[in-house]
mmCIF file with all atom_site columns, C-alpha atoms in Angstrom:
data_model
loop_
_atom_site.group_PDB
_atom_site.id
_atom_site.type_symbol
_atom_site.label_atom_id
_atom_site.label_alt_id
_atom_site.label_comp_id
_atom_site.label_asym_id
_atom_site.label_entity_id
_atom_site.label_seq_id
_atom_site.pdbx_PDB_ins_code
_atom_site.Cartn_x
_atom_site.Cartn_y
_atom_site.Cartn_z
_atom_site.occupancy
_atom_site.B_iso_or_equiv
_atom_site.pdbx_formal_charge
_atom_site.auth_seq_id
_atom_site.auth_comp_id
_atom_site.auth_asym_id
_atom_site.auth_atom_id
_atom_site.pdbx_PDB_model_num
ATOM 1   C CA . GLU A 1 1   ? 78.055  125.999 115.783 1.00 40.00 ? 24  GLU A CA 1
ATOM 2   C CA . LEU A 1 2   ? 76.487  129.063 114.127 1.00 37.00 ? 25  LEU A CA 1
ATOM 3   C CA . LEU A 1 3   ? 77.868  131.184 116.981 1.00 37.00 ? 26  LEU A CA 1
ATOM 4   C CA . LEU A 1 4   ? 81.278  129.610 116.446 1.00 41.00 ? 27  LEU A CA 1
ATOM 5   C CA . LYS A 1 5   ? 81.143  130.490 112.768 1.00 47.00 ? 28  LYS A CA 1
ATOM 6   C CA . GLY A 1 6   ? 80.271  134.140 113.497 1.00 41.00 ? 29  GLY A CA 1
ATOM 7   C CA . ALA A 1 7   ? 82.709  134.469 116.388 1.00 44.00 ? 30  ALA A CA 1
ATOM 8   C CA . ARG A 1 8   ? 85.651  133.129 114.439 1.00 60.00 ? 31  ARG A CA 1
ATOM 9   C CA . SER A 1 9   ? 85.470  135.670 111.650 1.00 66.00 ? 32  SER A CA 1
ATOM 10  C CA . GLU A 1 10  ? 84.930  138.467 114.167 1.00 71.00 ? 33  GLU A CA 1
ATOM 11  C CA . ASP A 1 11  ? 87.769  137.305 116.413 1.00 74.00 ? 34  ASP A CA 1
ATOM 12  C CA . LEU A 1 12  ? 90.095  137.020 113.444 1.00 72.00 ? 35  LEU A CA 1
ATOM 13  C CA . ARG A 1 13  ? 89.225  140.521 112.288 1.00 77.00 ? 36  ARG A CA 1
ATOM 14  C CA . GLN A 1 14  ? 89.771  141.949 115.777 1.00 82.00 ? 37  GLN A CA 1
ATOM 15  C CA . ALA A 1 15  ? 93.073  140.136 116.138 1.00 82.00 ? 38  ALA A CA 1
ATOM 16  C CA . GLU A 1 16  ? 94.194  141.484 112.779 1.00 82.00 ? 39  GLU A CA 1
ATOM 17  C CA . GLU A 1 17  ? 93.283  145.054 113.767 1.00 85.00 ? 40  GLU A CA 1
ATOM 18  C CA . GLY A 1 18  ? 95.047  144.618 117.109 1.00 86.00 ? 41  GLY A CA 1
ATOM 19  C CA . LEU A 1 19  ? 98.170  143.397 115.312 1.00 85.00 ? 42  LEU A CA 1
ATOM 20  C CA . LYS A 1 20  ? 98.140  146.377 112.962 1.00 88.00 ? 43  LYS A CA 1
ATOM 21  C CA . GLN A 1 21  ? 97.751  148.820 115.866 1.00 89.00 ? 44  GLN A CA 1
ATOM 22  C CA . ALA A 1 22  ? 100.520 147.112 117.814 1.00 88.00 ? 45  ALA A CA 1
ATOM 23  C CA . ARG A 1 23  ? 102.783 147.451 114.781 1.00 88.00 ? 46  ARG A CA 1
ATOM 24  C CA . VAL A 1 24  ? 102.048 151.162 114.502 1.00 89.00 ? 47  VAL A CA 1
ATOM 25  C CA . ASN A 1 25  ? 102.758 151.661 118.238 1.00 89.00 ? 48  ASN A CA 1
ATOM 26  C CA . LEU A 1 26  ? 105.995 149.708 117.915 1.00 88.00 ? 49  LEU A CA 1
ATOM 27  C CA . ASP A 1 27  ? 107.201 151.814 114.967 1.00 90.00 ? 50  ASP A CA 1
ATOM 28  C CA . LEU A 1 28  ? 106.399 155.019 116.840 1.00 90.00 ? 51  LEU A CA 1
ATOM 29  C CA . ALA A 1 29  ? 108.096 153.862 120.048 1.00 89.00 ? 52  ALA A CA 1
ATOM 30  C CA . LYS A 1 30  ? 111.151 152.733 118.122 1.00 90.00 ? 53  LYS A CA 1
ATOM 31  C CA . SER A 1 31  ? 111.411 155.984 116.241 1.00 90.00 ? 54  SER A CA 1
ATOM 32  C CA . GLU A 1 32  ? 111.020 157.968 119.484 1.00 89.00 ? 55  GLU A CA 1
ATOM 33  C CA . TYR A 1 33  ? 113.615 155.848 121.248 1.00 88.00 ? 56  TYR A CA 1
ATOM 34  C CA . GLN A 1 34  ? 116.154 156.360 118.414 1.00 89.00 ? 57  GLN A CA 1
ATOM 35  C CA . ARG A 1 35  ? 115.510 160.133 118.460 1.00 87.00 ? 58  ARG A CA 1
ATOM 36  C CA . VAL A 1 36  ? 115.971 160.398 122.242 1.00 87.00 ? 59  VAL A CA 1
ATOM 37  C CA . GLN A 1 37  ? 119.074 158.219 122.078 1.00 87.00 ? 60  GLN A CA 1
ATOM 38  C CA . ASN A 1 38  ? 120.684 160.596 119.569 1.00 86.00 ? 61  ASN A CA 1
ATOM 39  C CA . LEU A 1 39  ? 119.817 163.586 121.793 1.00 85.00 ? 62  LEU A CA 1
ATOM 40  C CA . TYR A 1 40  ? 121.216 161.800 124.826 1.00 84.00 ? 63  TYR A CA 1
ATOM 41  C CA . GLU A 1 41  ? 124.503 161.126 123.041 1.00 84.00 ? 64  GLU A CA 1
ATOM 42  C CA . ASN A 1 42  ? 124.782 164.889 122.386 1.00 82.00 ? 65  ASN A CA 1
ATOM 43  C CA . ASP A 1 43  ? 123.908 165.721 126.015 1.00 81.00 ? 66  ASP A CA 1
ATOM 44  C CA . ASN A 1 44  ? 120.598 167.342 125.031 1.00 81.00 ? 67  ASN A CA 1
ATOM 45  C CA . VAL A 1 45  ? 118.369 165.108 127.215 1.00 80.00 ? 68  VAL A CA 1
ATOM 46  C CA . SER A 1 46  ? 118.805 163.428 130.578 1.00 87.00 ? 69  SER A CA 1
ATOM 47  C CA . LYS A 1 47  ? 119.519 159.745 131.132 1.00 86.00 ? 70  LYS A CA 1
ATOM 48  C CA . LYS A 1 48  ? 116.071 159.341 132.684 1.00 87.00 ? 71  LYS A CA 1
ATOM 49  C CA . GLN A 1 49  ? 114.410 160.590 129.506 1.00 87.00 ? 72  GLN A CA 1
ATOM 50  C CA . ARG A 1 50  ? 116.487 158.146 127.472 1.00 86.00 ? 73  ARG A CA 1
ATOM 51  C CA . ASP A 1 51  ? 115.567 155.262 129.815 1.00 89.00 ? 74  ASP A CA 1
ATOM 52  C CA . ASP A 1 52  ? 111.884 156.147 129.678 1.00 89.00 ? 75  ASP A CA 1
ATOM 53  C CA . ALA A 1 53  ? 111.947 156.133 125.872 1.00 88.00 ? 76  ALA A CA 1
ATOM 54  C CA . GLU A 1 54  ? 113.686 152.763 125.873 1.00 89.00 ? 77  GLU A CA 1
ATOM 55  C CA . ALA A 1 55  ? 111.123 151.338 128.302 1.00 91.00 ? 78  ALA A CA 1
ATOM 56  C CA . ARG A 1 56  ? 108.253 152.529 126.129 1.00 89.00 ? 79  ARG A CA 1
ATOM 57  C CA . TYR A 1 57  ? 109.911 150.840 123.129 1.00 90.00 ? 80  TYR A CA 1
ATOM 58  C CA . GLN A 1 58  ? 110.329 147.537 125.003 1.00 90.00 ? 81  GLN A CA 1
ATOM 59  C CA . VAL A 1 59  ? 106.678 147.648 126.111 1.00 91.00 ? 82  VAL A CA 1
ATOM 60  C CA . ALA A 1 60  ? 105.551 148.305 122.527 1.00 89.00 ? 83  ALA A CA 1
ATOM 61  C CA . LEU A 1 61  ? 107.721 145.430 121.261 1.00 90.00 ? 84  LEU A CA 1
ATOM 62  C CA . ALA A 1 62  ? 106.242 143.029 123.818 1.00 91.00 ? 85  ALA A CA 1
ATOM 63  C CA . GLN A 1 63  ? 102.701 144.127 122.930 1.00 90.00 ? 86  GLN A CA 1
ATOM 64  C CA . TYR A 1 64  ? 103.400 143.575 119.234 1.00 89.00 ? 87  TYR A CA 1
ATOM 65  C CA . ASN A 1 65  ? 104.793 140.060 119.831 1.00 90.00 ? 88  ASN A CA 1
ATOM 66  C CA . SER A 1 66  ? 101.760 139.199 121.936 1.00 90.00 ? 89  SER A CA 1
ATOM 67  C CA . ALA A 1 67  ? 99.322  140.524 119.321 1.00 87.00 ? 90  ALA A CA 1
ATOM 68  C CA . GLN A 1 68  ? 101.135 138.535 116.612 1.00 86.00 ? 91  GLN A CA 1
ATOM 69  C CA . ALA A 1 69  ? 100.898 135.307 118.652 1.00 86.00 ? 92  ALA A CA 1
ATOM 70  C CA . VAL A 1 70  ? 97.159  135.834 119.251 1.00 84.00 ? 93  VAL A CA 1
ATOM 71  C CA . TYR A 1 71  ? 96.535  136.478 115.560 1.00 79.00 ? 94  TYR A CA 1
ATOM 72  C CA . LYS A 1 72  ? 98.383  133.311 114.489 1.00 80.00 ? 95  LYS A CA 1
ATOM 73  C CA . LYS A 1 73  ? 96.564  131.235 117.096 1.00 77.00 ? 96  LYS A CA 1
ATOM 74  C CA . ILE A 1 74  ? 93.134  132.398 115.946 1.00 74.00 ? 97  ILE A CA 1
ATOM 75  C CA . GLN A 1 75  ? 94.130  132.095 112.294 1.00 71.00 ? 98  GLN A CA 1
ATOM 76  C CA . ASN A 1 76  ? 95.174  128.436 112.742 1.00 70.00 ? 99  ASN A CA 1
ATOM 77  C CA . LEU A 1 77  ? 92.292  127.519 115.031 1.00 67.00 ? 100 LEU A CA 1
ATOM 78  C CA . ALA A 1 78  ? 90.304  124.560 113.667 1.00 51.00 ? 101 ALA A CA 1
ATOM 79  C CA . ARG A 1 79  ? 86.583  124.492 114.449 1.00 63.00 ? 102 ARG A CA 1
ATOM 80  C CA . PRO A 1 80  ? 84.376  121.373 114.605 1.00 65.00 ? 103 PRO A CA 1
ATOM 81  C CA . GLU A 1 81  ? 82.791  121.929 111.205 1.00 68.00 ? 104 GLU A CA 1
ATOM 82  C CA . GLU A 1 82  ? 86.201  122.428 109.641 1.00 63.00 ? 105 GLU A CA 1
ATOM 83  C CA . ILE A 1 83  ? 87.414  119.153 111.171 1.00 60.00 ? 106 ILE A CA 1
ATOM 84  C CA . ARG A 1 84  ? 84.381  117.301 109.824 1.00 72.00 ? 107 ARG A CA 1
ATOM 85  C CA . THR A 1 85  ? 84.884  118.829 106.389 1.00 73.00 ? 108 THR A CA 1
ATOM 86  C CA . ALA A 1 86  ? 88.540  117.808 106.402 1.00 62.00 ? 109 ALA A CA 1
ATOM 87  C CA . GLU A 1 87  ? 87.624  114.275 107.505 1.00 72.00 ? 110 GLU A CA 1
ATOM 88  C CA . ALA A 1 88  ? 85.035  113.999 104.734 1.00 82.00 ? 111 ALA A CA 1
ATOM 89  C CA . ARG A 1 89  ? 87.571  115.165 102.165 1.00 78.00 ? 112 ARG A CA 1
ATOM 90  C CA . LEU A 1 90  ? 90.094  112.670 103.515 1.00 74.00 ? 113 LEU A CA 1
ATOM 91  C CA . LYS A 1 91  ? 87.607  109.806 103.164 1.00 86.00 ? 114 LYS A CA 1
ATOM 92  C CA . GLN A 1 92  ? 86.800  110.887 99.597  1.00 86.00 ? 115 GLN A CA 1
ATOM 93  C CA . ALA A 1 93  ? 90.511  110.992 98.802  1.00 85.00 ? 116 ALA A CA 1
ATOM 94  C CA . GLU A 1 94  ? 91.010  107.510 100.293 1.00 83.00 ? 117 GLU A CA 1
ATOM 95  C CA . VAL A 1 95  ? 88.154  106.142 98.196  1.00 87.00 ? 118 VAL A CA 1
ATOM 96  C CA . ALA A 1 96  ? 89.646  107.760 95.090  1.00 84.00 ? 119 ALA A CA 1
ATOM 97  C CA . VAL A 1 97  ? 93.044  106.231 95.890  1.00 84.00 ? 120 VAL A CA 1
ATOM 98  C CA . ASP A 1 98  ? 91.495  102.781 96.355  1.00 84.00 ? 121 ASP A CA 1
ATOM 99  C CA . LEU A 1 99  ? 89.633  103.077 93.053  1.00 84.00 ? 122 LEU A CA 1
ATOM 100 C CA . GLY A 1 100 ? 92.813  104.221 91.341  1.00 81.00 ? 123 GLY A CA 1
ATOM 101 C CA . ARG A 1 101 ? 94.782  101.298 92.749  1.00 79.00 ? 124 ARG A CA 1
ATOM 102 C CA . LYS A 1 102 ? 92.091  98.853  91.625  1.00 82.00 ? 125 LYS A CA 1
ATOM 103 C CA . ALA A 1 103 ? 92.046  100.366 88.145  1.00 79.00 ? 126 ALA A CA 1
ATOM 104 C CA . ILE A 1 104 ? 95.828  99.982  87.947  1.00 75.00 ? 127 ILE A CA 1
ATOM 105 C CA . SER A 1 105 ? 95.764  96.421  89.287  1.00 77.00 ? 128 SER A CA 1
ATOM 106 C CA . ASP A 1 106 ? 93.071  95.500  86.740  1.00 75.00 ? 129 ASP A CA 1
ATOM 107 C CA . CYS A 1 107 ? 95.546  96.379  84.002  1.00 71.00 ? 130 CYS A CA 1
ATOM 108 C CA . TYR A 1 108 ? 97.933  93.614  85.080  1.00 74.00 ? 131 TYR A CA 1
ATOM 109 C CA . LEU A 1 109 ? 97.701  89.842  84.846  1.00 76.00 ? 132 LEU A CA 1
ATOM 110 C CA . MET A 1 110 ? 98.631  88.230  88.132  1.00 78.00 ? 133 MET A CA 1
ATOM 111 C CA . ALA A 1 111 ? 99.920  84.684  87.798  1.00 80.00 ? 134 ALA A CA 1
ATOM 112 C CA . PRO A 1 112 ? 99.248  82.256  90.666  1.00 80.00 ? 135 PRO A CA 1
ATOM 113 C CA . ILE A 1 113 ? 102.696 80.688  90.151  1.00 79.00 ? 136 ILE A CA 1
ATOM 114 C CA . SER A 1 114 ? 106.178 81.714  89.083  1.00 79.00 ? 137 SER A CA 1
ATOM 115 C CA . GLY A 1 115 ? 106.983 80.492  85.610  1.00 80.00 ? 138 GLY A CA 1
ATOM 116 C CA . VAL A 1 116 ? 107.565 81.272  81.946  1.00 82.00 ? 139 VAL A CA 1
ATOM 117 C CA . VAL A 1 117 ? 104.918 82.190  79.381  1.00 84.00 ? 140 VAL A CA 1
ATOM 118 C CA . THR A 1 118 ? 105.032 79.331  76.901  1.00 82.00 ? 141 THR A CA 1
ATOM 119 C CA . ASN A 1 119 ? 101.927 80.134  74.870  1.00 86.00 ? 142 ASN A CA 1
ATOM 120 C CA . LYS A 1 120 ? 99.871  83.254  74.191  1.00 88.00 ? 143 LYS A CA 1
ATOM 121 C CA . LEU A 1 121 ? 96.225  82.371  73.623  1.00 90.00 ? 144 LEU A CA 1
ATOM 122 C CA . VAL A 1 122 ? 94.841  85.798  72.609  1.00 89.00 ? 145 VAL A CA 1
ATOM 123 C CA . GLU A 1 123 ? 96.092  88.798  70.653  1.00 88.00 ? 146 GLU A CA 1
ATOM 124 C CA . ARG A 1 124 ? 96.167  92.462  71.643  1.00 81.00 ? 147 ARG A CA 1
ATOM 125 C CA . GLY A 1 125 ? 92.795  94.158  71.262  1.00 80.00 ? 148 GLY A CA 1
ATOM 126 C CA . GLU A 1 126 ? 90.904  90.881  71.181  1.00 86.00 ? 149 GLU A CA 1
ATOM 127 C CA . LEU A 1 127 ? 87.771  90.658  73.344  1.00 86.00 ? 150 LEU A CA 1
ATOM 128 C CA . VAL A 1 128 ? 87.691  87.761  75.786  1.00 83.00 ? 151 VAL A CA 1
ATOM 129 C CA . ALA A 1 129 ? 85.033  86.428  78.120  1.00 87.00 ? 152 ALA A CA 1
ATOM 130 C CA . PRO A 1 130 ? 85.531  86.482  81.915  1.00 82.00 ? 153 PRO A CA 1
ATOM 131 C CA . GLY A 1 131 ? 87.534  83.480  83.048  1.00 83.00 ? 154 GLY A CA 1
ATOM 132 C CA . TYR A 1 132 ? 88.954  82.789  79.593  1.00 86.00 ? 155 TYR A CA 1
ATOM 133 C CA . PRO A 1 133 ? 92.711  81.907  79.724  1.00 87.00 ? 156 PRO A CA 1
ATOM 134 C CA . LEU A 1 134 ? 94.986  84.475  78.110  1.00 87.00 ? 157 LEU A CA 1
ATOM 135 C CA . VAL A 1 135 ? 98.395  82.820  78.332  1.00 88.00 ? 158 VAL A CA 1
ATOM 136 C CA . MET A 1 136 ? 99.869  79.476  79.288  1.00 86.00 ? 159 MET A CA 1
ATOM 137 C CA . ILE A 1 137 ? 102.513 79.550  82.013  1.00 85.00 ? 160 ILE A CA 1
ATOM 138 C CA . SER A 1 138 ? 104.906 76.666  82.605  1.00 82.00 ? 161 SER A CA 1
ATOM 139 C CA . ARG A 1 139 ? 107.200 76.020  85.521  1.00 82.00 ? 162 ARG A CA 1
ATOM 140 C CA . LEU A 1 140 ? 110.431 75.032  83.835  1.00 83.00 ? 163 LEU A CA 1
ATOM 141 C CA . ASP A 1 141 ? 112.520 74.348  86.931  1.00 84.00 ? 164 ASP A CA 1
ATOM 142 C CA . LYS A 1 142 ? 110.970 70.881  86.842  1.00 87.00 ? 165 LYS A CA 1
ATOM 143 C CA . VAL A 1 143 ? 109.514 69.197  83.758  1.00 90.00 ? 166 VAL A CA 1
ATOM 144 C CA . TYR A 1 144 ? 107.720 65.924  83.330  1.00 91.00 ? 167 TYR A CA 1
ATOM 145 C CA . LEU A 1 145 ? 108.156 63.088  80.874  1.00 92.00 ? 168 LEU A CA 1
ATOM 146 C CA . MET A 1 146 ? 105.415 60.524  80.284  1.00 91.00 ? 169 MET A CA 1
ATOM 147 C CA . ILE A 1 147 ? 106.560 57.031  79.262  1.00 89.00 ? 170 ILE A CA 1
ATOM 148 C CA . TYR A 1 148 ? 104.587 53.848  78.793  1.00 88.00 ? 171 TYR A CA 1
ATOM 149 C CA . ILE A 1 149 ? 105.551 50.392  79.984  1.00 85.00 ? 172 ILE A CA 1
ATOM 150 C CA . THR A 1 150 ? 104.073 46.933  79.486  1.00 83.00 ? 173 THR A CA 1
ATOM 151 C CA . GLU A 1 151 ? 102.425 44.772  82.130  1.00 81.00 ? 174 GLU A CA 1
ATOM 152 C CA . VAL A 1 152 ? 105.616 42.730  82.405  1.00 81.00 ? 175 VAL A CA 1
ATOM 153 C CA . GLU A 1 153 ? 107.704 45.815  83.164  1.00 84.00 ? 176 GLU A CA 1
ATOM 154 C CA . LEU A 1 154 ? 105.120 47.237  85.588  1.00 84.00 ? 177 LEU A CA 1
ATOM 155 C CA . GLY A 1 155 ? 106.304 45.103  88.492  1.00 83.00 ? 178 GLY A CA 1
ATOM 156 C CA . LYS A 1 156 ? 109.870 46.387  88.101  1.00 87.00 ? 179 LYS A CA 1
ATOM 157 C CA . VAL A 1 157 ? 108.998 50.112  88.448  1.00 90.00 ? 180 VAL A CA 1
ATOM 158 C CA . ARG A 1 158 ? 108.497 51.851  91.815  1.00 91.00 ? 181 ARG A CA 1
ATOM 159 C CA . LEU A 1 159 ? 107.596 55.372  92.915  1.00 91.00 ? 182 LEU A CA 1
ATOM 160 C CA . GLY A 1 160 ? 110.731 57.404  93.624  1.00 90.00 ? 183 GLY A CA 1
ATOM 161 C CA . GLN A 1 161 ? 112.841 55.219  91.348  1.00 92.00 ? 184 GLN A CA 1
ATOM 162 C CA . ASP A 1 162 ? 115.736 57.083  89.722  1.00 91.00 ? 185 ASP A CA 1
ATOM 163 C CA . ALA A 1 163 ? 115.711 57.757  86.006  1.00 91.00 ? 186 ALA A CA 1
ATOM 164 C CA . MET A 1 164 ? 118.129 59.287  83.499  1.00 90.00 ? 187 MET A CA 1
ATOM 165 C CA . VAL A 1 165 ? 116.704 61.378  80.682  1.00 90.00 ? 188 VAL A CA 1
ATOM 166 C CA . LYS A 1 166 ? 118.356 62.281  77.398  1.00 88.00 ? 189 LYS A CA 1
ATOM 167 C CA . MET A 1 167 ? 117.104 64.387  74.526  1.00 85.00 ? 190 MET A CA 1
ATOM 168 C CA . ASP A 1 168 ? 118.060 64.685  70.866  1.00 80.00 ? 191 ASP A CA 1
ATOM 169 C CA . ALA A 1 169 ? 118.922 68.389  71.179  1.00 78.00 ? 192 ALA A CA 1
ATOM 170 C CA . GLU A 1 170 ? 121.515 67.672  73.913  1.00 80.00 ? 193 GLU A CA 1
ATOM 171 C CA . PRO A 1 171 ? 122.765 64.138  73.169  1.00 80.00 ? 194 PRO A CA 1
ATOM 172 C CA . LYS A 1 172 ? 125.833 64.447  75.406  1.00 83.00 ? 195 LYS A CA 1
ATOM 173 C CA . LYS A 1 173 ? 123.896 65.556  78.470  1.00 86.00 ? 196 LYS A CA 1
ATOM 174 C CA . SER A 1 174 ? 121.920 63.461  80.941  1.00 87.00 ? 197 SER A CA 1
ATOM 175 C CA . PHE A 1 175 ? 119.256 64.814  83.254  1.00 89.00 ? 198 PHE A CA 1
ATOM 176 C CA . LYS A 1 176 ? 118.314 63.270  86.564  1.00 90.00 ? 199 LYS A CA 1
ATOM 177 C CA . GLY A 1 177 ? 114.708 62.321  87.189  1.00 92.00 ? 200 GLY A CA 1
ATOM 178 C CA . LYS A 1 178 ? 112.525 60.144  89.356  1.00 93.00 ? 201 LYS A CA 1
ATOM 179 C CA . VAL A 1 179 ? 109.255 58.274  88.990  1.00 94.00 ? 202 VAL A CA 1
ATOM 180 C CA . VAL A 1 180 ? 106.426 60.277  90.587  1.00 94.00 ? 203 VAL A CA 1
ATOM 181 C CA . TYR A 1 181 ? 103.363 58.534  89.184  1.00 95.00 ? 204 TYR A CA 1
ATOM 182 C CA . ILE A 1 182 ? 102.427 55.073  87.918  1.00 92.00 ? 205 ILE A CA 1
ATOM 183 C CA . SER A 1 183 ? 99.026  54.663  86.313  1.00 91.00 ? 206 SER A CA 1
ATOM 184 C CA . PRO A 1 184 ? 96.912  51.950  87.942  1.00 88.00 ? 207 PRO A CA 1
ATOM 185 C CA . ILE A 1 185 ? 94.837  51.550  84.775  1.00 85.00 ? 208 ILE A CA 1
ATOM 186 C CA . ALA A 1 186 ? 95.982  50.005  81.528  1.00 82.00 ? 209 ALA A CA 1
ATOM 187 C CA . GLU A 1 187 ? 95.428  51.861  78.270  1.00 80.00 ? 210 GLU A CA 1
ATOM 188 C CA . PHE A 1 188 ? 96.117  51.373  74.595  1.00 72.00 ? 211 PHE A CA 1
ATOM 189 C CA . THR A 1 189 ? 99.512  52.551  73.396  1.00 64.00 ? 212 THR A CA 1
ATOM 190 C CA . PRO A 1 190 ? 99.320  56.275  72.394  1.00 63.00 ? 213 PRO A CA 1
ATOM 191 C CA . LYS A 1 191 ? 99.539  56.739  68.640  1.00 61.00 ? 214 LYS A CA 1
ATOM 192 C CA . ASN A 1 192 ? 102.262 59.364  68.778  1.00 58.00 ? 215 ASN A CA 1
ATOM 193 C CA . ILE A 1 193 ? 104.741 57.129  70.542  1.00 55.00 ? 216 ILE A CA 1
ATOM 194 C CA . GLN A 1 194 ? 104.691 53.596  69.184  1.00 51.00 ? 217 GLN A CA 1
ATOM 195 C CA . THR A 1 195 ? 104.456 51.955  65.769  1.00 53.00 ? 218 THR A CA 1
ATOM 196 C CA . LYS A 1 196 ? 101.120 50.968  64.248  1.00 53.00 ? 219 LYS A CA 1
ATOM 197 C CA . GLU A 1 197 ? 101.729 47.310  65.144  1.00 57.00 ? 220 GLU A CA 1
ATOM 198 C CA . GLU A 1 198 ? 102.252 48.113  68.818  1.00 58.00 ? 221 GLU A CA 1
ATOM 199 C CA . ARG A 1 199 ? 99.098  50.249  69.184  1.00 53.00 ? 222 ARG A CA 1
ATOM 200 C CA . VAL A 1 200 ? 97.029  47.195  69.998  1.00 52.00 ? 223 VAL A CA 1
ATOM 201 C CA . LYS A 1 201 ? 99.085  46.519  73.124  1.00 71.00 ? 224 LYS A CA 1
ATOM 202 C CA . LEU A 1 202 ? 97.961  47.628  76.559  1.00 78.00 ? 225 LEU A CA 1
ATOM 203 C CA . VAL A 1 203 ? 100.462 49.721  78.491  1.00 85.00 ? 226 VAL A CA 1
ATOM 204 C CA . PHE A 1 204 ? 100.693 51.682  81.777  1.00 90.00 ? 227 PHE A CA 1
ATOM 205 C CA . GLY A 1 205 ? 101.652 55.342  81.947  1.00 91.00 ? 228 GLY A CA 1
ATOM 206 C CA . VAL A 1 206 ? 104.619 56.307  84.100  1.00 93.00 ? 229 VAL A CA 1
ATOM 207 C CA . LYS A 1 207 ? 105.332 59.965  84.900  1.00 95.00 ? 230 LYS A CA 1
ATOM 208 C CA . ILE A 1 208 ? 108.927 61.042  85.487  1.00 94.00 ? 231 ILE A CA 1
ATOM 209 C CA . GLU A 1 209 ? 109.847 64.322  87.144  1.00 94.00 ? 232 GLU A CA 1
ATOM 210 C CA . VAL A 1 210 ? 113.061 65.785  85.696  1.00 92.00 ? 233 VAL A CA 1
ATOM 211 C CA . ASP A 1 211 ? 115.283 68.428  87.246  1.00 88.00 ? 234 ASP A CA 1
ATOM 212 C CA . ASN A 1 212 ? 115.555 71.339  84.819  1.00 86.00 ? 235 ASN A CA 1
ATOM 213 C CA . SER A 1 213 ? 117.221 73.976  86.976  1.00 82.00 ? 236 SER A CA 1
ATOM 214 C CA . GLU A 1 214 ? 119.431 74.978  84.027  1.00 82.00 ? 237 GLU A CA 1
ATOM 215 C CA . ARG A 1 215 ? 116.331 75.519  81.821  1.00 82.00 ? 238 ARG A CA 1
ATOM 216 C CA . VAL A 1 216 ? 117.733 73.315  79.060  1.00 82.00 ? 239 VAL A CA 1
ATOM 217 C CA . LEU A 1 217 ? 114.679 71.088  78.596  1.00 83.00 ? 240 LEU A CA 1
ATOM 218 C CA . LYS A 1 218 ? 111.727 72.615  76.751  1.00 82.00 ? 241 LYS A CA 1
ATOM 219 C CA . PRO A 1 219 ? 108.106 71.438  76.798  1.00 81.00 ? 242 PRO A CA 1
ATOM 220 C CA . GLY A 1 220 ? 107.169 69.294  73.794  1.00 81.00 ? 243 GLY A CA 1
ATOM 221 C CA . LEU A 1 221 ? 110.659 68.056  72.936  1.00 83.00 ? 244 LEU A CA 1
ATOM 222 C CA . PRO A 1 222 ? 111.146 64.285  72.500  1.00 86.00 ? 245 PRO A CA 1
ATOM 223 C CA . ALA A 1 223 ? 113.298 62.564  75.114  1.00 88.00 ? 246 ALA A CA 1
ATOM 224 C CA . ASP A 1 224 ? 114.482 59.107  76.179  1.00 87.00 ? 247 ASP A CA 1
ATOM 225 C CA . ALA A 1 225 ? 114.158 57.884  79.752  1.00 88.00 ? 248 ALA A CA 1
ATOM 226 C CA . SER A 1 226 ? 116.415 55.159  81.118  1.00 85.00 ? 249 SER A CA 1
ATOM 227 C CA . LEU A 1 227 ? 115.357 53.246  84.199  1.00 85.00 ? 250 LEU A CA 1
ATOM 228 C CA . ARG A 1 228 ? 117.269 50.466  85.883  1.00 70.00 ? 251 ARG A CA 1
ATOM 229 C CA . VAL A 1 229 ? 115.220 47.895  83.986  1.00 61.00 ? 252 VAL A CA 1
ATOM 230 C CA . GLN A 1 230 ? 115.545 49.178  80.425  1.00 48.00 ? 253 GLN A CA 1
ATOM 231 C CA . SER A 1 231 ? 115.484 52.231  78.142  1.00 48.00 ? 254 SER A CA 1
ATOM 232 C CA . LEU A 1 232 ? 112.068 53.509  77.113  1.00 47.00 ? 255 LEU A CA 1
ATOM 233 C CA . THR A 1 233 ? 111.344 56.122  74.461  1.00 50.00 ? 256 THR A CA 1
ATOM 234 C CA . SER A 1 234 ? 108.612 58.742  74.667  1.00 48.00 ? 257 SER A CA 1
ATOM 235 C CA . ARG A 1 235 ? 107.675 61.936  72.888  1.00 44.00 ? 258 ARG A CA 1
#
């Protein structure tokens, strides 16, 4: 490899000198050919002298083109150590690109689902611990309403049963829903739904999935659900 390093600089220098000499010979041959051509046109030299001058010019032109091709070939020749250096630089650049992409990706919050930010849990500039939630994302194409029914009504409700939901904000509209969950365990009536007298009663939670493709229903709004058995109110 040391010989290759020394030979390359020497070969390049020789090729450059050869190109310069070929250029000088070409200029001289061209000038001589033009001079003889002018003399020939004035009948001062023979046709053979003109042809000889032209031949010398063509030979000089071919030698120049050849010297130029050799110089470019040696100039663009890549040696093993240059290839390794280029490969090392390429790997460093790839690592830098990967680090840059990671730094950019770390600046974005990637949500595992498509939805709408319904609550921001931290403010700009606030320090948070790893794993701490920053925002709350809700899928609003489908929303859920939780109602509570008594033991008597429990036997009349089935999974997949149709329901109609209405809300105070849109009293003239009805939204289609269906029962997707029925609690198997009784619980006391939630305080935020029933009157104080009814809190002592045991009820069963029923979850209704409501189509909200028009994004009219908002989380937290009170709504009424009507099943085939009766109308139940929840908040």
